[in-house]
Coordinates of C-alpha atoms in Angstrom, one line a residue:
Chain A
M1 CA -267.2 44.7 -133.3
T2 CA -268.1 41.0 -134.0
R3 CA -265.8 38.0 -134.0
T4 CA -266.2 37.6 -137.8
Q5 CA -265.2 41.3 -138.5
I6 CA -262.1 40.9 -136.2
K7 CA -261.2 37.6 -138.0
H8 CA -261.5 39.5 -141.4
L9 CA -259.5 42.3 -140.2
L10 CA -256.7 40.2 -138.8
Y11 CA -256.7 38.2 -142.2
K12 CA -256.1 41.5 -143.9
E13 CA -253.2 42.3 -141.7
W14 CA -252.0 38.8 -142.1
I15 CA -251.7 39.1 -145.7
K16 CA -249.8 42.3 -145.6
T17 CA -247.2 41.2 -143.0
R18 CA -246.7 37.5 -143.3
W19 CA -243.6 37.6 -145.6
Y20 CA -242.0 40.4 -143.7
A21 CA -242.7 38.6 -140.3
A22 CA -241.2 35.5 -141.7
I23 CA -238.0 37.5 -143.0
G24 CA -238.0 39.1 -139.6
L25 CA -238.1 35.6 -137.9
V26 CA -235.4 34.1 -139.9
V27 CA -233.1 37.3 -139.4
S28 CA -233.7 37.4 -135.5
L29 CA -233.1 33.5 -135.3
A30 CA -230.1 33.9 -137.2
L31 CA -228.6 36.8 -135.5
S32 CA -229.6 35.3 -132.1
V33 CA -227.8 32.0 -132.9
Y34 CA -224.9 33.8 -134.1
T35 CA -224.7 36.2 -131.0
C36 CA -225.0 33.0 -128.7
I37 CA -222.2 31.0 -130.6
N38 CA -220.2 34.3 -130.3
A39 CA -220.5 34.6 -126.6
V40 CA -219.9 30.6 -125.9
S41 CA -217.0 30.7 -128.3
M42 CA -215.4 33.8 -126.6
L43 CA -215.7 31.7 -123.3
H44 CA -213.9 28.9 -124.6
D45 CA -211.3 30.7 -126.8
L46 CA -210.3 33.1 -124.2
G47 CA -210.4 30.5 -121.3
G48 CA -212.9 30.8 -118.5
A49 CA -210.7 32.7 -116.2
F50 CA -209.6 35.3 -118.7
F51 CA -213.0 35.5 -120.2
Y52 CA -214.6 36.3 -116.6
S53 CA -211.7 38.6 -115.8
T54 CA -212.4 40.6 -118.9
L55 CA -216.1 40.6 -118.4
L56 CA -215.9 41.7 -114.8
T57 CA -213.7 44.5 -115.6
G58 CA -216.1 45.8 -118.1
N59 CA -213.8 45.2 -121.1
I60 CA -216.5 43.2 -123.0
A61 CA -220.3 42.8 -123.0
L62 CA -222.5 40.0 -124.1
M63 CA -225.2 40.2 -126.7
T64 CA -224.7 43.5 -127.8
Q65 CA -225.1 42.5 -131.6
L66 CA -228.8 42.3 -130.7
K67 CA -229.1 46.0 -129.7
Y68 CA -231.0 47.3 -132.9
L69 CA -232.8 43.8 -133.7
P70 CA -236.0 44.7 -131.9
L71 CA -236.0 48.1 -133.7
A72 CA -235.4 46.5 -137.1
I73 CA -238.3 43.9 -136.5
A74 CA -240.6 46.8 -135.5
L75 CA -240.0 48.6 -138.6
L76 CA -240.1 45.7 -140.8
I77 CA -243.6 44.9 -139.4
G78 CA -244.7 48.4 -139.0
L79 CA -243.9 49.8 -142.3
P80 CA -245.5 47.0 -144.7
Q81 CA -248.8 47.0 -142.4
F82 CA -249.2 50.7 -142.4
L83 CA -247.8 52.0 -145.6
P84 CA -250.2 50.4 -147.9
E85 CA -253.1 52.0 -145.6
I86 CA -251.8 55.6 -146.0
T87 CA -251.1 55.4 -149.7
N88 CA -254.1 56.9 -151.2
K89 CA -255.8 57.1 -147.7
R90 CA -256.9 53.5 -148.1
I91 CA -257.4 53.2 -144.4
R92 CA -260.5 55.4 -144.6
L93 CA -262.3 52.2 -146.0
T94 CA -261.4 50.3 -142.8
L95 CA -262.3 53.4 -140.5
H96 CA -265.6 53.7 -142.2
L97 CA -266.8 50.1 -141.4
P98 CA -269.8 50.2 -138.8
V99 CA -267.5 49.6 -135.9
G100 CA -265.7 51.8 -133.4
C101 CA -262.5 53.7 -135.0
T102 CA -260.6 52.9 -131.8
A103 CA -261.4 49.4 -131.9
V104 CA -260.4 48.8 -135.6
V105 CA -257.3 50.7 -135.0
Y106 CA -256.2 48.7 -131.8
T107 CA -257.1 45.4 -133.6
M108 CA -254.5 46.3 -136.2
V109 CA -251.9 47.7 -133.6
L110 CA -252.4 44.6 -131.3
Y111 CA -252.1 42.4 -134.3
G112 CA -248.8 44.0 -135.1
L113 CA -247.5 43.9 -131.7
A114 CA -248.3 40.3 -131.2
V115 CA -246.4 39.4 -134.5
F116 CA -243.6 41.6 -133.3
C117 CA -243.5 39.7 -129.9
C118 CA -243.8 36.3 -131.9
T119 CA -240.9 37.1 -134.2
L120 CA -238.6 38.0 -131.4
L121 CA -239.9 35.3 -128.9
P122 CA -237.7 32.3 -130.4
A123 CA -234.6 34.5 -130.6
L124 CA -235.2 35.6 -127.0
L125 CA -235.7 32.0 -125.9
I126 CA -232.4 30.9 -127.6
T127 CA -230.5 33.9 -126.0
V128 CA -232.0 33.1 -122.5
I129 CA -231.5 29.4 -122.6
T130 CA -227.9 29.9 -123.9
L131 CA -227.1 32.3 -121.1
A132 CA -228.6 30.3 -118.3
V133 CA -226.8 27.2 -119.6
S134 CA -223.4 28.9 -120.2
F135 CA -223.1 31.4 -117.5
P136 CA -223.8 32.1 -113.8
A137 CA -227.2 33.5 -113.0
E138 CA -225.6 36.9 -112.2
V139 CA -224.3 37.3 -115.9
T140 CA -227.6 36.1 -117.2
V141 CA -229.7 38.6 -115.3
A142 CA -227.3 41.5 -116.0
T143 CA -227.2 40.8 -119.9
L144 CA -231.1 40.5 -119.8
Q145 CA -231.3 43.8 -117.8
T146 CA -229.3 45.3 -120.6
L147 CA -231.5 43.7 -123.3
L148 CA -234.9 45.0 -121.9
P149 CA -234.5 48.8 -123.1
W150 CA -233.8 47.6 -126.5
L151 CA -236.8 45.4 -126.6
L152 CA -239.1 48.3 -125.1
G153 CA -237.3 50.5 -127.7
G154 CA -238.5 48.1 -130.4
M155 CA -242.2 48.2 -129.1
T156 CA -242.1 52.1 -129.0
A157 CA -240.9 52.2 -132.5
Y158 CA -243.7 50.1 -133.7
F159 CA -246.3 52.1 -131.8
F160 CA -244.7 55.3 -133.2
T161 CA -244.8 53.9 -136.8
A162 CA -248.5 53.4 -136.4
M163 CA -248.9 56.9 -134.8
I164 CA -247.0 58.5 -137.8
A165 CA -248.8 56.4 -140.3
F166 CA -252.2 57.5 -139.2
E167 CA -251.3 61.2 -139.1
P168 CA -253.0 62.8 -142.1
V169 CA -251.0 66.1 -142.3
W170 CA -247.4 65.7 -143.7
K171 CA -245.8 68.6 -141.7
F172 CA -247.1 67.0 -138.4
R173 CA -245.8 63.7 -139.7
F174 CA -242.4 65.0 -140.1
G175 CA -242.6 66.8 -136.7
Y176 CA -243.6 63.3 -135.2
I177 CA -240.9 61.4 -137.1
L178 CA -238.3 63.8 -135.4
I179 CA -239.9 63.4 -132.0
A180 CA -240.2 59.6 -132.3
Y181 CA -236.5 59.5 -133.3
F182 CA -235.1 61.5 -130.4
T183 CA -237.6 59.7 -127.9
L184 CA -236.3 56.4 -129.3
R185 CA -232.8 57.4 -128.5
F186 CA -233.5 57.0 -124.8
F187 CA -233.8 53.5 -125.3
Y188 CA -230.3 53.3 -126.9
L189 CA -228.3 55.6 -124.7
G190 CA -225.0 54.0 -123.7
Y191 CA -226.2 52.9 -120.3
G192 CA -223.5 50.3 -119.8
V193 CA -224.3 46.6 -118.5
G194 CA -226.9 46.7 -115.8
N195 CA -227.0 50.4 -115.3
A196 CA -230.4 50.9 -117.4
V197 CA -232.3 49.3 -114.3
T198 CA -232.9 52.7 -112.8
A199 CA -234.3 53.9 -116.1
Y200 CA -236.7 51.3 -116.5
P201 CA -239.7 53.4 -114.9
L202 CA -239.2 56.1 -117.5
L203 CA -238.8 53.9 -120.5
L204 CA -241.9 51.9 -119.4
I205 CA -243.9 55.1 -119.1
I206 CA -242.7 56.2 -122.5
T207 CA -243.6 52.7 -123.9
L208 CA -247.1 52.9 -122.4
I209 CA -247.8 56.5 -123.6
S210 CA -246.5 55.6 -127.2
S211 CA -248.9 52.6 -127.2
L212 CA -251.7 55.0 -126.8
A213 CA -250.4 57.6 -129.3
V214 CA -252.2 56.0 -132.3
I215 CA -255.6 57.0 -130.7
Y216 CA -254.7 60.6 -131.1
T217 CA -253.7 60.5 -134.9
S218 CA -256.3 58.1 -136.0
H219 CA -258.9 60.3 -134.4
R220 CA -257.4 63.3 -136.3
F221 CA -257.6 61.2 -139.5
N222 CA -261.0 60.0 -138.8
K223 CA -262.5 63.4 -138.2
G224 CA -260.8 64.8 -141.3
E225 CA -258.2 66.9 -139.9
L226 CA -256.1 68.7 -142.6
Chain B
M1 CA -259.7 59.9 -124.8
A2 CA -257.9 61.4 -127.8
K3 CA -257.5 64.8 -125.7
I4 CA -256.0 62.7 -122.7
V5 CA -253.6 61.0 -125.2
R6 CA -252.8 64.3 -126.7
F7 CA -251.6 65.7 -123.4
L8 CA -249.5 62.6 -122.5
L9 CA -247.7 63.1 -126.0
I10 CA -247.1 66.7 -125.1
L11 CA -245.6 65.6 -121.8
I12 CA -243.3 63.1 -123.5
T13 CA -242.3 65.7 -126.1
I14 CA -241.6 68.3 -123.4
F15 CA -239.4 65.7 -121.6
T16 CA -237.5 64.8 -124.8
L17 CA -236.9 68.4 -125.7
S18 CA -235.5 69.4 -122.3
F19 CA -233.1 66.5 -122.7
Y20 CA -231.9 67.4 -126.1
L21 CA -232.4 71.1 -126.9
P22 CA -230.1 72.4 -123.9
S23 CA -227.3 70.2 -124.9
L24 CA -227.6 71.0 -128.6
Y25 CA -227.6 74.9 -127.7
Q26 CA -224.4 74.2 -125.4
R27 CA -222.7 72.3 -128.2
T28 CA -223.5 75.0 -130.6
V29 CA -222.5 78.0 -128.4
E30 CA -219.9 76.7 -125.9
K31 CA -216.3 77.6 -126.3
R32 CA -213.6 75.7 -124.9
P33 CA -213.0 76.7 -121.5
L34 CA -209.5 78.1 -120.3
K35 CA -207.7 75.5 -118.2
T36 CA -206.9 76.3 -114.4
M37 CA -205.0 73.8 -112.5
I38 CA -203.8 73.6 -109.0
Y39 CA -200.8 71.6 -107.7
F40 CA -199.2 71.4 -104.3
S41 CA -195.6 71.7 -104.4
E42 CA -193.3 69.3 -102.4
V43 CA -190.6 71.9 -102.5
S44 CA -192.1 74.9 -101.1
H45 CA -194.9 73.2 -99.3
D46 CA -197.4 75.8 -101.0
F47 CA -199.9 75.8 -103.9
V48 CA -198.8 76.5 -107.6
I49 CA -201.4 77.5 -109.9
A50 CA -201.4 77.1 -113.9
R51 CA -203.7 79.1 -115.6
E52 CA -204.3 79.2 -119.5
S53 CA -204.5 82.7 -120.8
I54 CA -205.2 84.3 -124.1
D55 CA -202.4 86.5 -125.4
S56 CA -204.3 89.8 -126.5
T57 CA -202.1 90.4 -129.5
T58 CA -201.6 86.8 -131.1
Q59 CA -204.9 85.5 -129.7
E60 CA -203.0 82.4 -128.8
A61 CA -203.6 80.4 -125.5
A62 CA -200.5 79.9 -123.2
M63 CA -200.1 78.6 -119.8
L64 CA -199.1 81.1 -117.1
Y65 CA -197.9 79.9 -113.6
Y66 CA -198.4 81.5 -110.4
D67 CA -197.6 81.0 -106.6
T68 CA -200.6 81.7 -104.0
R69 CA -199.4 85.4 -103.6
G70 CA -199.9 85.9 -107.3
N71 CA -196.4 86.1 -108.3
L72 CA -195.7 85.1 -111.8
L73 CA -193.2 82.0 -112.2
T74 CA -191.2 81.0 -115.2
E75 CA -191.9 77.6 -116.7
T76 CA -188.6 76.2 -115.2
E77 CA -189.5 77.6 -111.7
Y78 CA -192.7 75.8 -112.0
M79 CA -191.2 72.7 -113.0
Q80 CA -188.6 73.0 -110.1
L81 CA -191.4 73.2 -107.6
L82 CA -193.1 70.2 -108.9
P83 CA -190.3 67.7 -109.4
F84 CA -192.6 64.4 -109.5
N85 CA -194.8 66.0 -112.2
N86 CA -191.9 67.2 -114.3
R87 CA -189.5 64.2 -113.5
R88 CA -188.3 63.5 -117.1
K89 CA -187.8 67.3 -118.0
L90 CA -186.0 68.2 -115.0
K91 CA -183.6 65.2 -115.4
L92 CA -182.9 66.3 -119.0
M93 CA -182.2 69.9 -118.1
G94 CA -180.0 68.6 -115.0
L95 CA -182.1 70.5 -112.6
M96 CA -183.4 67.5 -110.5
P97 CA -182.7 68.0 -107.0
D98 CA -180.9 64.8 -105.5
S99 CA -183.0 65.1 -102.2
L100 CA -186.0 66.7 -100.8
D101 CA -186.5 67.2 -96.9
G102 CA -183.5 65.0 -96.4
V103 CA -185.1 62.0 -98.5
A104 CA -183.1 61.0 -101.5
L105 CA -185.0 61.2 -104.7
T106 CA -184.3 57.8 -106.1
T107 CA -186.1 56.3 -109.1
D108 CA -188.3 54.2 -106.8
V109 CA -189.3 57.4 -104.8
L110 CA -190.0 59.4 -107.9
K111 CA -192.0 56.7 -109.6
N112 CA -194.0 56.0 -106.5
V113 CA -196.9 58.5 -107.6
K114 CA -200.5 57.1 -107.5
R115 CA -203.3 58.6 -109.2
S116 CA -206.9 57.8 -108.7
M117 CA -210.3 58.9 -109.4
L118 CA -212.8 58.5 -106.2
V119 CA -216.5 58.4 -107.0
A120 CA -219.1 58.2 -104.2
D121 CA -221.9 56.8 -106.6
R122 CA -221.8 53.2 -106.9
S123 CA -222.3 51.9 -110.4
F124 CA -223.2 48.4 -111.7
S125 CA -221.3 45.4 -110.8
Y126 CA -222.1 41.6 -111.6
G127 CA -221.7 40.6 -107.9
L128 CA -219.0 38.0 -108.9
A129 CA -215.2 38.3 -108.8
P130 CA -212.1 36.1 -109.0
L131 CA -210.4 35.4 -105.5
F132 CA -206.6 35.9 -106.1
E133 CA -203.9 34.3 -104.0
S134 CA -202.7 37.2 -101.9
A135 CA -199.4 35.4 -100.7
P136 CA -198.2 33.8 -103.8
E137 CA -194.7 32.0 -104.1
R138 CA -193.8 34.0 -107.1
V139 CA -194.3 37.7 -107.4
G140 CA -197.2 39.0 -109.1
V141 CA -200.9 38.1 -109.5
S142 CA -202.3 35.1 -111.3
L143 CA -205.7 34.4 -112.4
P144 CA -207.6 31.6 -110.5
D145 CA -209.7 29.0 -112.2
D146 CA -212.8 30.1 -110.4
I147 CA -215.0 33.0 -109.4
F148 CA -217.1 33.6 -106.4
R149 CA -220.3 35.1 -105.5
I150 CA -222.0 35.7 -102.0
G151 CA -225.6 34.7 -102.1
K152 CA -228.3 33.7 -99.7
R153 CA -226.3 30.4 -99.3
G154 CA -223.1 32.2 -98.5
I155 CA -219.9 32.3 -100.7
E156 CA -219.8 30.0 -103.7
F157 CA -217.0 29.3 -105.9
I158 CA -217.8 28.6 -109.6
D159 CA -215.6 26.9 -111.8
C160 CA -214.8 29.1 -114.7
T161 CA -214.8 26.3 -117.4
T162 CA -217.5 23.9 -116.4
G163 CA -219.7 26.5 -114.5
E164 CA -220.0 24.0 -111.6
I165 CA -219.8 25.1 -107.9
L166 CA -217.0 23.8 -106.0
P167 CA -218.3 22.6 -102.8
E168 CA -215.3 21.9 -100.8
K169 CA -213.6 25.3 -101.2
S170 CA -217.0 27.0 -100.9
A171 CA -217.7 25.3 -97.7
R172 CA -214.1 26.3 -96.3
F173 CA -214.6 29.9 -97.2
A174 CA -218.3 30.1 -95.9
Q175 CA -217.1 28.7 -92.5
A176 CA -214.3 31.2 -92.2
M177 CA -216.6 34.0 -93.0
Q178 CA -219.3 32.8 -90.7
A179 CA -216.7 32.5 -87.9
A180 CA -215.8 36.3 -88.5
G181 CA -219.5 37.1 -88.2
F182 CA -220.3 37.6 -91.9
E183 CA -224.0 37.3 -92.6
A184 CA -224.8 36.4 -96.1
P185 CA -225.8 37.5 -98.7
A186 CA -223.4 40.2 -99.5
R187 CA -224.7 43.7 -100.3
D188 CA -221.7 44.7 -102.3
I189 CA -218.3 43.3 -103.1
Y190 CA -215.4 45.9 -103.7
G191 CA -212.0 45.1 -105.0
I192 CA -209.8 45.0 -108.2
P193 CA -210.9 42.2 -110.2
S194 CA -208.0 42.4 -112.5
V195 CA -204.5 41.0 -112.6
I196 CA -203.0 44.3 -113.6
K197 CA -201.8 45.1 -110.3
R198 CA -198.4 44.3 -108.4
W199 CA -200.0 42.4 -105.6
D200 CA -203.6 41.5 -104.4
S201 CA -205.2 42.8 -101.2
G202 CA -208.5 40.8 -101.5
Y203 CA -211.8 42.1 -101.5
F204 CA -214.0 44.5 -99.1
I205 CA -217.4 43.0 -98.7
T206 CA -220.4 44.5 -97.0
D207 CA -222.7 41.8 -95.6
R208 CA -226.7 41.7 -95.3
N209 CA -226.5 44.3 -92.4
G210 CA -224.0 46.5 -94.2
R211 CA -221.1 45.5 -91.9
L212 CA -217.8 45.7 -93.7
F213 CA -215.4 42.6 -94.0
H214 CA -212.1 41.9 -95.6
L215 CA -211.8 38.7 -97.4
M216 CA -208.6 37.2 -98.8
M217 CA -207.1 34.0 -99.8
A218 CA -203.4 33.4 -98.3
K219 CA -201.5 30.3 -99.4
G220 CA -205.1 28.7 -100.3
A221 CA -206.5 29.2 -96.9
P222 CA -209.4 31.8 -96.1
Y223 CA -208.7 35.2 -94.3
C224 CA -212.0 37.2 -93.2
R225 CA -212.0 40.0 -90.8
H226 CA -214.7 42.3 -89.6
I227 CA -213.9 46.0 -89.8
E228 CA -215.8 48.3 -87.5
T229 CA -216.9 51.5 -89.4
G230 CA -219.8 53.3 -87.4
F231 CA -221.2 54.6 -90.6
E232 CA -223.2 53.4 -93.5
I233 CA -221.0 52.7 -96.5
K234 CA -221.9 54.3 -99.9
N235 CA -219.0 53.2 -102.0
I236 CA -215.4 51.8 -101.7
K237 CA -212.5 52.5 -104.0
C238 CA -209.7 49.9 -103.6
H239 CA -206.0 50.5 -104.4
T240 CA -202.8 48.7 -104.7
D241 CA -200.8 50.7 -102.1
E242 CA -198.4 49.8 -99.3
E243 CA -200.2 52.1 -96.8
I244 CA -203.8 52.0 -97.6
F245 CA -206.2 49.5 -98.7
C246 CA -209.1 51.7 -99.8
H247 CA -211.0 54.9 -99.6
I248 CA -214.6 54.6 -98.2
F249 CA -217.3 57.0 -99.0
D250 CA -220.3 57.2 -96.3
T251 CA -223.8 58.2 -97.3
D252 CA -223.1 61.9 -96.7
N253 CA -220.2 61.8 -99.0
R254 CA -217.6 62.0 -96.1
L255 CA -214.3 60.3 -97.2
Y256 CA -212.3 57.8 -94.9
V257 CA -209.4 55.8 -95.6
L258 CA -208.6 52.2 -94.5
T259 CA -204.9 51.9 -93.8
T260 CA -203.2 48.4 -94.3
D261 CA -203.0 48.1 -90.6
Y262 CA -206.8 48.4 -90.4
R263 CA -207.0 51.9 -89.0
L264 CA -210.2 53.7 -90.3
L265 CA -209.3 57.4 -90.7
P266 CA -211.8 60.3 -91.5
L267 CA -210.2 62.4 -93.9
P268 CA -210.2 66.2 -93.2
I269 CA -211.7 67.3 -96.7
E270 CA -215.1 68.0 -97.9
I271 CA -216.4 66.9 -101.2
P272 CA -220.0 67.4 -101.5
S273 CA -219.9 66.6 -105.4
G274 CA -218.8 63.1 -104.1
R275 CA -216.1 63.1 -106.9
C276 CA -212.4 63.9 -106.4
F277 CA -209.1 63.1 -107.8
M278 CA -206.4 61.8 -105.5
T279 CA -202.6 61.9 -106.2
S280 CA -200.1 60.8 -103.8
N281 CA -196.3 60.4 -103.5
D282 CA -194.0 59.8 -100.6
F283 CA -194.5 63.4 -99.4
F284 CA -198.0 64.5 -99.8
R285 CA -201.6 63.3 -100.7
T286 CA -203.7 65.6 -102.5
Y287 CA -207.5 65.6 -103.3
K288 CA -208.8 67.7 -106.1
T289 CA -212.5 68.4 -106.3
S290 CA -214.6 70.9 -108.0
E291 CA -217.8 72.7 -107.0
K292 CA -219.9 74.7 -109.6
D293 CA -217.2 77.3 -110.8
T294 CA -214.3 76.5 -108.3
S295 CA -211.7 74.0 -108.3
I296 CA -210.4 73.3 -104.7
L297 CA -207.3 71.3 -103.8
F298 CA -206.7 69.7 -100.3
A299 CA -203.0 68.9 -99.3
L300 CA -202.7 66.2 -96.7
D301 CA -199.4 64.7 -95.2
P302 CA -198.5 60.9 -95.4
S303 CA -200.5 60.2 -92.2
F304 CA -203.5 62.1 -93.5
G305 CA -203.1 65.1 -91.4
F306 CA -204.4 68.2 -92.7
V307 CA -201.6 70.6 -94.4
A308 CA -203.5 73.1 -96.6
R309 CA -206.6 73.9 -98.9
H310 CA -206.6 76.3 -101.9
A311 CA -209.7 77.1 -104.0
E312 CA -209.4 78.7 -107.3
K313 CA -212.0 80.1 -109.6
I314 CA -212.1 78.3 -112.7
D315 CA -213.3 79.2 -116.2
H316 CA -217.0 77.6 -116.3
Y317 CA -219.7 77.7 -119.0
D318 CA -222.2 78.7 -116.3
D319 CA -220.5 81.9 -116.1
T320 CA -220.6 82.9 -119.6
R321 CA -223.1 85.1 -121.6
E322 CA -224.2 82.0 -123.6
A323 CA -225.1 80.3 -120.3
A324 CA -227.0 83.3 -119.1
W325 CA -229.1 83.1 -122.5
E326 CA -229.6 79.4 -121.9
R327 CA -231.2 80.1 -118.7
H328 CA -233.5 82.7 -120.4
L329 CA -234.4 80.3 -123.2
F330 CA -234.9 77.1 -121.2
P331 CA -237.0 76.8 -118.0
F332 CA -235.1 73.5 -117.3
A333 CA -233.0 70.7 -118.7
T334 CA -233.0 67.3 -117.9
M335 CA -229.6 65.2 -117.6
K336 CA -228.7 61.7 -117.3
T337 CA -226.2 60.7 -114.5
P338 CA -223.4 58.5 -115.3
G339 CA -223.3 54.9 -113.9
Y340 CA -226.8 54.1 -112.9
A341 CA -229.0 56.0 -115.1
H342 CA -231.3 58.5 -113.4
F343 CA -232.9 61.3 -115.6
I344 CA -232.6 64.5 -113.3
P345 CA -234.4 67.8 -114.2
L346 CA -232.2 70.9 -113.4
P347 CA -234.5 73.9 -113.1
N348 CA -233.3 77.3 -113.8
P349 CA -234.3 80.4 -111.7
V350 CA -237.9 81.5 -112.6
R351 CA -236.8 85.4 -112.7
D352 CA -234.5 84.1 -115.8
F353 CA -236.8 82.4 -118.0
C354 CA -240.2 83.9 -117.2
I355 CA -240.1 86.6 -120.0
V356 CA -239.3 84.0 -122.7
N357 CA -242.2 81.9 -121.2
L358 CA -244.5 84.7 -121.3
M359 CA -243.3 85.7 -124.8
C360 CA -244.1 82.2 -125.9
F361 CA -247.4 82.5 -124.2
L362 CA -248.3 85.6 -126.1
V363 CA -247.3 84.1 -129.4
W364 CA -249.5 81.2 -128.8
A365 CA -252.4 83.4 -127.7
A366 CA -251.9 85.6 -130.7
V367 CA -252.3 82.7 -133.1
K368 CA -255.4 81.7 -131.3
L369 CA -256.8 85.1 -131.5
Y370 CA -256.1 85.2 -135.3
K371 CA -257.7 82.1 -135.8
R372 CA -260.7 83.0 -133.6
R373 CA -260.5 80.1 -131.0
S374 CA -262.1 80.3 -127.7
F375 CA -259.7 80.5 -124.7
K376 CA -262.4 79.0 -122.5
R377 CA -261.9 75.5 -123.9
P378 CA -260.4 73.3 -121.3
E379 CA -257.7 72.0 -123.9
N380 CA -256.9 75.7 -124.7
M381 CA -256.7 76.7 -120.9
G382 CA -254.5 73.5 -120.3
D383 CA -252.1 74.4 -123.2
A384 CA -251.8 78.0 -121.7
I385 CA -250.8 76.5 -118.6
V386 CA -248.3 74.2 -120.1
I387 CA -246.7 77.0 -122.2
L388 CA -246.6 79.3 -119.2
L389 CA -244.9 76.5 -117.3
T390 CA -242.5 75.1 -119.8
G391 CA -241.9 77.9 -122.3
I392 CA -240.4 76.9 -125.7
Y393 CA -240.7 73.1 -124.9
G394 CA -244.3 73.6 -124.4
L395 CA -244.9 75.9 -127.4
I396 CA -243.2 73.3 -129.8
A397 CA -245.2 70.5 -128.1
V398 CA -248.5 72.2 -128.4
W399 CA -247.8 73.3 -132.0
L400 CA -246.7 69.7 -132.9
F401 CA -249.9 68.1 -131.3
P402 CA -252.6 70.6 -132.2
N403 CA -256.2 70.6 -130.9
R404 CA -258.9 69.9 -133.3
K405 CA -260.8 73.0 -134.7

């Protein structure tokens, strides 16, 4: 795959997703700013001593408003990126380029992943900086540990979107939607603050395997499985 | 590559199904278990059993009460045997005794009942805590303006409002802890970080080497004392109690109690599950635990000497016909632990599920034969092994992720 071909492919993806990525960026920035203001104002309104007493006894948790943000961003980028490709099976044109099927598919997926990360990065930076400035390191680390499964859940949702989009047969597509839904629930189980740390290896394995899933369905699509 | 990815997707699907399908099945078929409760009577010094039964004529559930010899008790007899549990009703009925074993049953004695859940497994803690004044001038506990942590640099007090470290207080407490032999950082901090308690008993802290220390603040001054344990600490549950500071679990789920005069007493009870419910009053302390289908109650005297033990079989889902079908249908189920999340597969006996697994394999093989597919292809042989091992999960996963023709 030449550099020019990659550039052209990326430009095509950019045209499809740019407005949705922009909306995602605005939404994630707005939500993270709101969440940070909410956390800091809670500290001031309740008073430092009462705030920490409530936090340490587990009656409040910080940044929970961000729980489904990565999932929403993943769908916001993944659906407009892949839905036009599966409408009337337009993706066939791309897959019949004189380059490897996997290379084409992965250029698209990695582009989407990069956009997903770029959309969430400013929101994540705002959150980390606010936490680091306003709260002790113990609270910052525990809150970020709680955020990580949600971020991985967002990534996995994006990879599953790509996998489902490339599946050529509707009955299997429906089955994959069910499996994706139930697998994604592992990232959003009520772990509680800090308790998800021991589930990281499992969640990472699921994310890694889901990142490869598109190889299977795109292979089926390319070989004309019906 | 696509074949390897397919195999990995099959594994994820099997894992997901093993987590959701058995619980979905249970929720669909499980009937409410009938309650069985064991109590220890302060009056008869014997156990009282309350068992829910279904009336065969009306089909309504009703509680029946028995003593350990199986004699049926009336509800009034049952209440009279347990005056602490039925305080209000007995007073209304005028049946509350004035004294018990020569001790007057005053309001203070009757209200001095403590209940607490003791769990051996540790769950997440921030590693921050407010150090309360343990010897206040006014009764009660008030919130301090700072919280402490014990990192590599020793104890540090952080101002709650500004987030700044208070150097003078930190140095004063660090010095006292060092003098007591504490080696930073702390492994764990145990205590009650809330003001909803009658008084404060400070914190129990394990240091870098797992040694136990008691830290308190009395009239603004640090108080730190080393407590010799002789075992590795797994978890500590602190109480606000005149006689005991806390219950301590060791790594073998043995339970100890630390009295307020710093005596560490091993309790003569066994709780392999690492979970029990403690109830105490001025006369007895009871610890209720459960094994698979048995509820066990240990009764101890106020000085933690063994008094009696009673086990009662309880109505449990595992003993039902639905549970037997579940063991036939699913080769294993995956569960998530409370607290720190661990996903644990719980395998069923092979003799239970082998027939269903074999049937799943035969269904798969029949479809392959009908479609004239070769069994010798490596991916088909792999599918066969997956279905034979994981039964219904494997069959669904293999069907969802088919091989190319």
